Amino acid sequence: MRSTGESTRESAREDTREGTREETRESRRTSAQELGQLLRGGPFHLALRAALTARGLPLHRVQHHLAARGIKLGVTSLSYWQQGARRPRRPESLKAVGALEEILELPEGTLLRLLAAPEGAGAGAARPPTRSYRALISVGAAVEGLLAGMELPADGGLHTVGHHERVRIGAAGELLGRESQHVVRAHRDGVDRYLAVHHGDPGCDPARVRVRADENCRTGRVRWHPEAGVLVAELLFDARLRAGDTYVFGYGFEDGTGGRAAEYVRGFSYSGGQYVLQVRFDEAALPVRCRRFSRSGPGAPRSGLADLTPSGRHRAVHLVEPGVRRGLLGIAWDWA
């Protein structure tokens, strides 16, 4: 026969177990409701994350199930998809998403439908209004094609707080290289890379352009378009950022493969942030005139023209823009 104290303790344990079961049931009901809302309204990455949580499958098990269906997909890609760092675009990736619906026991077409919605629809993170690469540079279509092939969105989840760029012009008037010190802020969670685009002058061979990861980053994938003379480099951060985080990193491009340069232009897809551009010339090739300018697009006329005088022995000119606007900003020069 149990004593009164033992009976009380046993009753308390039963109450605790019942409370835990009730909390678990409530948690499952909440998760199911949240999943239902996300499957209806998105965004894709949060819906996928909620479905994985509801099913209780770790990513390596999901990868195993996909492999059993003849689909090869890395755990890293799955992780990026559920974080919103990347978005499935290619046919084989969309096939994998269809298989995920089956593996995660979701109604057919629910995840694929979310991918058909405009990117960012349903997301709560604020981001600046942007312009496409096509609206900024003449080779914008080539850049967007390279990004699509890498399954990377044009919007990398970052906007610039400050950017100090140095450009070096060689003895033959060619673009020798450029280096950047960049400060960015994330406007969504999970951002861990920056996409740097290099567009050389006519005659540039992007296959011979060298990418430098100088500070707080390392070089990831590099892709180029030979005909357009453009290169896209993935710079991987040493940390994964949350919305609102800032990050400082440095990188550069060593070129020297193009013809004689007559300007250097930087395109801005959104407003805000400080930009400093310095162009330094070789003493064997000094321009007779330098001017800063802005343009609304690649085919638009120059505006905001202002003369710049090279500084003495440093043979350099610069511009400082405290708050950039969407469009193009640059320095042009005339040769004798």
Short mmCIF file of C-alpha atoms in Angstrom, two decimals:
data_model
loop_
_atom_site.label_atom_id
_atom_site.label_comp_id
_atom_site.label_asym_id
_atom_site.label_seq_id
_atom_site.Cartn_x
_atom_site.Cartn_y
_atom_site.Cartn_z
CA MET A 1 0.00 0.00 0.00
CA ARG A 2 1.35 3.40 -1.07
CA SER A 3 1.66 6.15 1.46
CA THR A 4 -0.19 9.42 0.96
CA GLY A 5 3.08 11.16 -0.03
CA GLU A 6 3.80 8.55 -2.72
CA SER A 7 0.28 8.89 -4.12
CA THR A 8 0.63 12.64 -4.27
CA ARG A 9 3.96 12.40 -6.11
CA GLU A 10 2.54 9.89 -8.58
CA SER A 11 -0.46 12.12 -9.19
CA ALA A 12 1.83 15.08 -9.78
CA ARG A 13 3.86 13.06 -12.29
CA GLU A 14 0.69 12.06 -14.13
CA ASP A 15 -0.41 15.71 -14.23
CA THR A 16 2.99 16.71 -15.59
CA ARG A 17 2.89 14.05 -18.30
CA GLU A 18 -0.66 15.03 -19.26
CA GLY A 19 0.37 18.69 -19.38
CA THR A 20 3.33 17.85 -21.60
CA ARG A 21 1.12 15.85 -23.97
CA GLU A 22 -1.36 18.73 -24.14
CA GLU A 23 1.45 21.21 -24.87
CA THR A 24 2.75 18.92 -27.63
CA ARG A 25 -0.70 18.62 -29.19
CA GLU A 26 -1.13 22.41 -29.02
CA SER A 27 2.30 22.95 -30.56
CA ARG A 28 1.41 20.58 -33.41
CA ARG A 29 -1.89 22.37 -34.00
CA THR A 30 -0.03 25.72 -34.10
CA SER A 31 2.61 24.34 -36.50
CA ALA A 32 -0.08 22.89 -38.75
CA GLN A 33 -1.92 26.22 -38.83
CA GLU A 34 1.30 28.11 -39.59
CA LEU A 35 2.21 25.64 -42.36
CA GLY A 36 -1.24 26.00 -43.90
CA GLN A 37 -0.94 29.78 -43.94
CA LEU A 38 2.54 29.67 -45.48
CA LEU A 39 1.51 27.18 -48.15
CA ARG A 40 -1.30 29.52 -49.13
CA GLY A 41 0.59 32.83 -49.01
CA GLY A 42 4.32 32.03 -48.95
CA PRO A 43 7.06 32.95 -49.19
CA PHE A 44 8.54 29.73 -50.57
CA HIS A 45 11.52 29.44 -48.19
CA LEU A 46 9.40 29.81 -45.04
CA ALA A 47 6.81 27.35 -46.35
CA LEU A 48 9.56 24.81 -47.09
CA ARG A 49 11.10 25.33 -43.66
CA ALA A 50 7.74 24.87 -41.92
CA ALA A 51 7.03 21.71 -43.94
CA LEU A 52 10.40 20.22 -43.02
CA THR A 53 9.74 21.01 -39.35
CA ALA A 54 6.24 19.51 -39.47
CA ARG A 55 7.50 16.33 -41.11
CA GLY A 56 10.46 16.09 -38.71
CA LEU A 57 12.93 15.14 -41.43
CA PRO A 58 16.55 16.31 -41.21
CA LEU A 59 18.06 17.55 -44.45
CA HIS A 60 20.31 14.54 -44.96
CA ARG A 61 17.24 12.27 -44.84
CA VAL A 62 15.47 14.47 -47.36
CA GLN A 63 18.52 14.21 -49.60
CA HIS A 64 18.36 10.40 -49.25
CA HIS A 65 14.69 10.34 -50.27
CA LEU A 66 15.46 12.51 -53.29
CA ALA A 67 18.35 10.25 -54.31
CA ALA A 68 16.00 7.25 -54.13
CA ARG A 69 13.90 9.04 -56.77
CA GLY A 70 16.93 9.61 -58.98
CA ILE A 71 17.35 13.28 -58.05
CA LYS A 72 20.77 14.57 -56.97
CA LEU A 73 20.64 17.59 -54.68
CA GLY A 74 23.12 18.65 -52.02
CA VAL A 75 22.25 19.32 -48.39
CA THR A 76 23.77 22.78 -48.82
CA SER A 77 21.30 23.63 -51.59
CA LEU A 78 18.38 22.44 -49.45
CA SER A 79 19.66 24.57 -46.59
CA TYR A 80 19.95 27.65 -48.81
CA TRP A 81 16.42 27.10 -50.16
CA GLN A 82 14.84 27.00 -46.72
CA GLN A 83 16.83 30.07 -45.59
CA GLY A 84 15.86 32.12 -48.64
CA ALA A 85 19.51 32.55 -49.63
CA ARG A 86 18.80 30.88 -52.96
CA ARG A 87 15.68 30.10 -54.98
CA PRO A 88 15.14 27.02 -57.20
CA ARG A 89 15.10 28.09 -60.85
CA ARG A 90 16.58 25.47 -63.16
CA PRO A 91 14.44 22.59 -64.52
CA GLU A 92 16.25 19.96 -62.44
CA SER A 93 15.76 22.07 -59.30
CA LEU A 94 12.04 22.48 -60.00
CA LYS A 95 11.83 18.72 -60.46
CA ALA A 96 13.37 18.35 -57.00
CA VAL A 97 10.77 20.74 -55.54
CA GLY A 98 8.00 18.58 -57.03
CA ALA A 99 9.54 15.54 -55.36
CA LEU A 100 9.79 17.43 -52.06
CA GLU A 101 6.02 17.94 -52.11
CA GLU A 102 5.62 14.15 -52.18
CA ILE A 103 8.31 13.49 -49.56
CA LEU A 104 6.88 16.11 -47.19
CA GLU A 105 3.30 14.87 -47.81
CA LEU A 106 2.11 18.20 -49.22
CA PRO A 107 -0.69 18.70 -51.74
CA GLU A 108 0.64 18.52 -55.28
CA GLY A 109 1.82 21.85 -56.68
CA THR A 110 1.79 23.83 -53.41
CA LEU A 111 5.52 24.62 -53.29
CA LEU A 112 5.83 25.02 -57.05
CA ARG A 113 2.97 27.53 -57.02
CA LEU A 114 4.86 29.66 -54.49
CA LEU A 115 7.89 29.68 -56.80
CA ALA A 116 5.70 31.03 -59.59
CA ALA A 117 4.85 34.07 -57.43
CA PRO A 118 7.05 37.19 -57.74
CA GLU A 119 10.20 36.82 -55.66
CA GLY A 120 9.74 38.35 -52.23
CA ALA A 121 5.93 38.11 -52.32
CA GLY A 122 4.63 37.37 -48.87
CA ALA A 123 7.92 38.17 -47.20
CA GLY A 124 7.93 40.46 -44.25
CA ALA A 125 11.47 41.81 -44.59
CA ALA A 126 11.65 45.32 -46.00
CA ARG A 127 14.06 46.03 -48.81
CA PRO A 128 14.80 49.07 -50.96
CA PRO A 129 13.07 49.43 -54.35
CA THR A 130 15.47 48.17 -56.99
CA ARG A 131 16.18 48.33 -60.73
CA SER A 132 17.15 45.33 -62.83
CA TYR A 133 20.60 44.85 -64.35
CA ARG A 134 19.04 45.32 -67.80
CA ALA A 135 18.00 48.84 -66.78
CA LEU A 136 21.51 49.69 -65.56
CA ILE A 137 24.09 48.27 -67.94
CA SER A 138 24.20 47.34 -71.62
CA VAL A 139 25.17 43.74 -70.79
CA GLY A 140 22.45 43.38 -68.16
CA ALA A 141 20.83 40.46 -69.97
CA ALA A 142 24.15 38.55 -69.89
CA VAL A 143 24.54 39.25 -66.15
CA GLU A 144 21.02 38.03 -65.40
CA GLY A 145 21.69 34.91 -67.46
CA LEU A 146 24.81 34.15 -65.43
CA LEU A 147 22.92 34.65 -62.17
CA ALA A 148 20.12 32.34 -63.31
CA GLY A 149 22.67 29.67 -64.20
CA MET A 150 24.11 29.93 -60.68
CA GLU A 151 20.57 29.84 -59.18
CA LEU A 152 21.23 33.19 -57.52
CA PRO A 153 18.65 35.98 -57.30
CA ALA A 154 19.48 39.40 -58.70
CA ASP A 155 18.59 40.74 -55.25
CA GLY A 156 21.25 39.25 -52.97
CA GLY A 157 19.54 40.43 -49.77
CA LEU A 158 22.02 43.28 -49.23
CA HIS A 159 22.15 47.01 -49.76
CA THR A 160 25.17 49.27 -49.57
CA VAL A 161 25.91 51.47 -46.57
CA GLY A 162 29.27 52.63 -47.92
CA HIS A 163 31.51 51.73 -50.86
CA HIS A 164 35.04 53.05 -51.51
CA GLU A 165 36.32 51.98 -54.91
CA ARG A 166 39.79 52.54 -56.41
CA VAL A 167 40.42 52.12 -60.14
CA ARG A 168 43.88 51.87 -61.73
CA ILE A 169 44.52 52.87 -65.36
CA GLY A 170 47.69 51.54 -67.00
CA ALA A 171 50.37 53.00 -69.25
CA ALA A 172 48.43 52.06 -72.39
CA GLY A 173 45.24 53.58 -71.01
CA GLU A 174 43.79 50.18 -70.13
CA LEU A 175 41.84 49.29 -66.99
CA LEU A 176 44.50 47.47 -64.95
CA GLY A 177 42.27 46.66 -62.02
CA ARG A 178 40.03 47.89 -59.26
CA GLU A 179 39.57 47.24 -55.57
CA SER A 180 36.65 47.86 -53.26
CA GLN A 181 36.11 48.36 -49.55
CA HIS A 182 32.43 47.64 -49.06
CA VAL A 183 30.03 48.04 -46.12
CA VAL A 184 26.64 46.36 -46.56
CA ARG A 185 23.50 45.77 -44.52
CA ALA A 186 21.29 42.68 -44.85
CA HIS A 187 17.57 43.16 -45.37
CA ARG A 188 16.73 39.48 -44.83
CA ASP A 189 18.01 36.60 -42.70
CA GLY A 190 20.55 34.06 -43.90
CA VAL A 191 22.62 36.21 -46.27
CA ASP A 192 26.20 34.93 -46.51
CA ARG A 193 27.54 36.16 -49.87
CA TYR A 194 27.84 39.08 -52.23
CA LEU A 195 27.76 39.02 -56.02
CA ALA A 196 30.40 41.22 -57.60
CA VAL A 197 30.02 42.05 -61.30
CA HIS A 198 32.96 43.14 -63.46
CA HIS A 199 32.29 44.56 -66.94
CA GLY A 200 35.49 45.12 -68.86
CA ASP A 201 36.22 47.53 -71.70
CA PRO A 202 35.94 46.42 -75.36
CA GLY A 203 38.36 43.57 -75.98
CA CYS A 204 38.23 42.36 -72.37
CA ASP A 205 38.76 38.62 -71.90
CA PRO A 206 36.84 37.77 -68.71
CA ALA A 207 38.45 34.32 -68.58
CA ARG A 208 41.77 36.05 -67.84
CA VAL A 209 40.42 38.43 -65.21
CA ARG A 210 41.53 37.47 -61.71
CA VAL A 211 39.22 37.85 -58.72
CA ARG A 212 40.74 38.87 -55.37
CA ALA A 213 39.07 38.26 -52.03
CA ASP A 214 41.03 40.65 -49.83
CA GLU A 215 39.24 40.96 -46.50
CA ASN A 216 36.51 39.09 -44.57
CA CYS A 217 35.47 37.03 -47.60
CA ARG A 218 36.65 34.26 -49.91
CA THR A 219 36.03 33.56 -53.58
CA GLY A 220 33.21 31.17 -54.45
CA ARG A 221 31.95 30.43 -57.94
CA VAL A 222 33.08 32.59 -60.84
CA ARG A 223 31.22 32.68 -64.16
CA TRP A 224 31.74 34.83 -67.25
CA HIS A 225 30.20 35.67 -70.60
CA PRO A 226 33.00 35.95 -73.23
CA GLU A 227 31.03 37.88 -75.84
CA ALA A 228 29.72 40.44 -73.34
CA GLY A 229 33.07 40.79 -71.56
CA VAL A 230 31.38 40.42 -68.20
CA LEU A 231 32.18 38.32 -65.13
CA VAL A 232 30.18 37.50 -62.00
CA ALA A 233 32.05 36.45 -58.84
CA GLU A 234 30.51 35.01 -55.70
CA LEU A 235 32.20 36.36 -52.55
CA LEU A 236 31.48 34.19 -49.52
CA PHE A 237 31.30 35.88 -46.12
CA ASP A 238 32.84 34.54 -42.92
CA ALA A 239 29.45 34.83 -41.19
CA ARG A 240 25.76 34.39 -41.99
CA LEU A 241 23.90 37.68 -41.52
CA ARG A 242 20.51 38.37 -40.01
CA ALA A 243 18.25 41.16 -41.21
CA GLY A 244 19.73 44.48 -40.07
CA ASP A 245 23.29 43.17 -39.64
CA THR A 246 26.15 45.10 -41.26
CA TYR A 247 29.29 43.59 -42.75
CA VAL A 248 32.62 44.99 -44.00
CA PHE A 249 34.63 43.21 -46.71
CA GLY A 250 37.20 43.94 -49.39
CA TYR A 251 37.71 42.50 -52.87
CA GLY A 252 39.13 43.37 -56.28
CA PHE A 253 39.55 42.46 -59.94
CA GLU A 254 42.82 42.33 -61.86
CA ASP A 255 42.07 42.94 -65.54
CA GLY A 256 44.40 44.62 -68.05
CA THR A 257 42.89 42.61 -70.94
CA GLY A 258 40.76 45.31 -72.57
CA GLY A 259 41.45 48.23 -74.86
CA ARG A 260 41.93 51.88 -74.01
CA ALA A 261 39.41 53.03 -71.40
CA ALA A 262 37.60 56.37 -71.54
CA GLU A 263 35.37 56.11 -68.48
CA TYR A 264 34.56 54.10 -65.39
CA VAL A 265 30.91 53.67 -64.44
CA ARG A 266 29.17 52.13 -61.42
CA GLY A 267 25.49 51.13 -61.59
CA PHE A 268 23.22 51.42 -58.54
CA SER A 269 20.05 49.35 -58.43
CA TYR A 270 18.70 51.19 -55.36
CA SER A 271 19.07 54.54 -53.63
CA GLY A 272 21.03 55.23 -50.45
CA GLY A 273 24.53 54.68 -49.15
CA GLN A 274 27.76 56.60 -49.68
CA TYR A 275 29.94 55.97 -52.72
CA VAL A 276 33.53 57.13 -53.23
CA LEU A 277 35.27 56.53 -56.55
CA GLN A 278 38.96 57.25 -57.17
CA VAL A 279 40.62 56.79 -60.58
CA ARG A 280 44.41 56.82 -60.71
CA PHE A 281 46.38 57.15 -63.96
CA ASP A 282 49.84 55.95 -64.94
CA GLU A 283 52.34 58.78 -65.43
CA ALA A 284 52.90 57.56 -68.99
CA ALA A 285 49.24 58.08 -69.91
CA LEU A 286 47.67 61.20 -68.43
CA PRO A 287 44.29 62.46 -69.68
CA VAL A 288 43.78 66.03 -70.80
CA ARG A 289 40.39 66.34 -69.12
CA CYS A 290 38.36 64.48 -66.47
CA ARG A 291 34.71 64.90 -65.55
CA ARG A 292 32.24 63.25 -63.24
CA PHE A 293 28.78 62.45 -64.59
CA SER A 294 25.56 60.56 -63.94
CA ARG A 295 23.12 58.76 -66.24
CA SER A 296 19.66 57.31 -65.70
CA GLY A 297 20.44 54.27 -67.86
CA PRO A 298 22.98 52.81 -70.32
CA GLY A 299 21.53 54.63 -73.32
CA ALA A 300 20.70 57.91 -71.59
CA PRO A 301 22.72 61.13 -72.05
CA ARG A 302 25.19 62.20 -69.39
CA SER A 303 24.04 64.74 -66.83
CA GLY A 304 25.49 66.42 -63.73
CA LEU A 305 28.80 67.03 -65.52
CA ALA A 306 31.56 68.58 -63.40
CA ASP A 307 35.27 68.95 -64.13
CA LEU A 308 37.76 67.11 -61.95
CA THR A 309 41.42 68.09 -61.63
CA PRO A 310 44.01 65.31 -61.10
CA SER A 311 45.94 65.69 -57.86
CA GLY A 312 49.66 66.41 -58.39
CA ARG A 313 52.05 63.53 -58.05
CA HIS A 314 49.29 61.00 -57.29
CA ARG A 315 47.69 61.52 -60.74
CA ALA A 316 44.24 60.73 -59.38
CA VAL A 317 40.73 62.16 -59.51
CA HIS A 318 37.80 61.24 -57.33
CA LEU A 319 34.14 61.82 -56.60
CA VAL A 320 32.15 61.48 -53.37
CA GLU A 321 28.40 60.89 -53.42
CA PRO A 322 26.93 60.96 -49.87
CA GLY A 323 23.66 59.31 -50.93
CA VAL A 324 23.49 57.61 -54.31
CA ARG A 325 20.39 57.46 -56.46
CA ARG A 326 19.29 54.60 -58.68
CA GLY A 327 21.12 54.80 -61.99
CA LEU A 328 24.70 55.25 -63.13
CA LEU A 329 27.52 57.31 -61.69
CA GLY A 330 31.04 57.60 -63.04
CA ILE A 331 34.13 59.47 -64.18
CA ALA A 332 35.04 60.02 -67.83
CA TRP A 333 38.27 61.33 -69.33
CA ASP A 334 39.63 62.51 -72.67
CA TRP A 335 42.97 61.45 -74.11
CA ALA A 336 45.20 63.81 -76.09
#
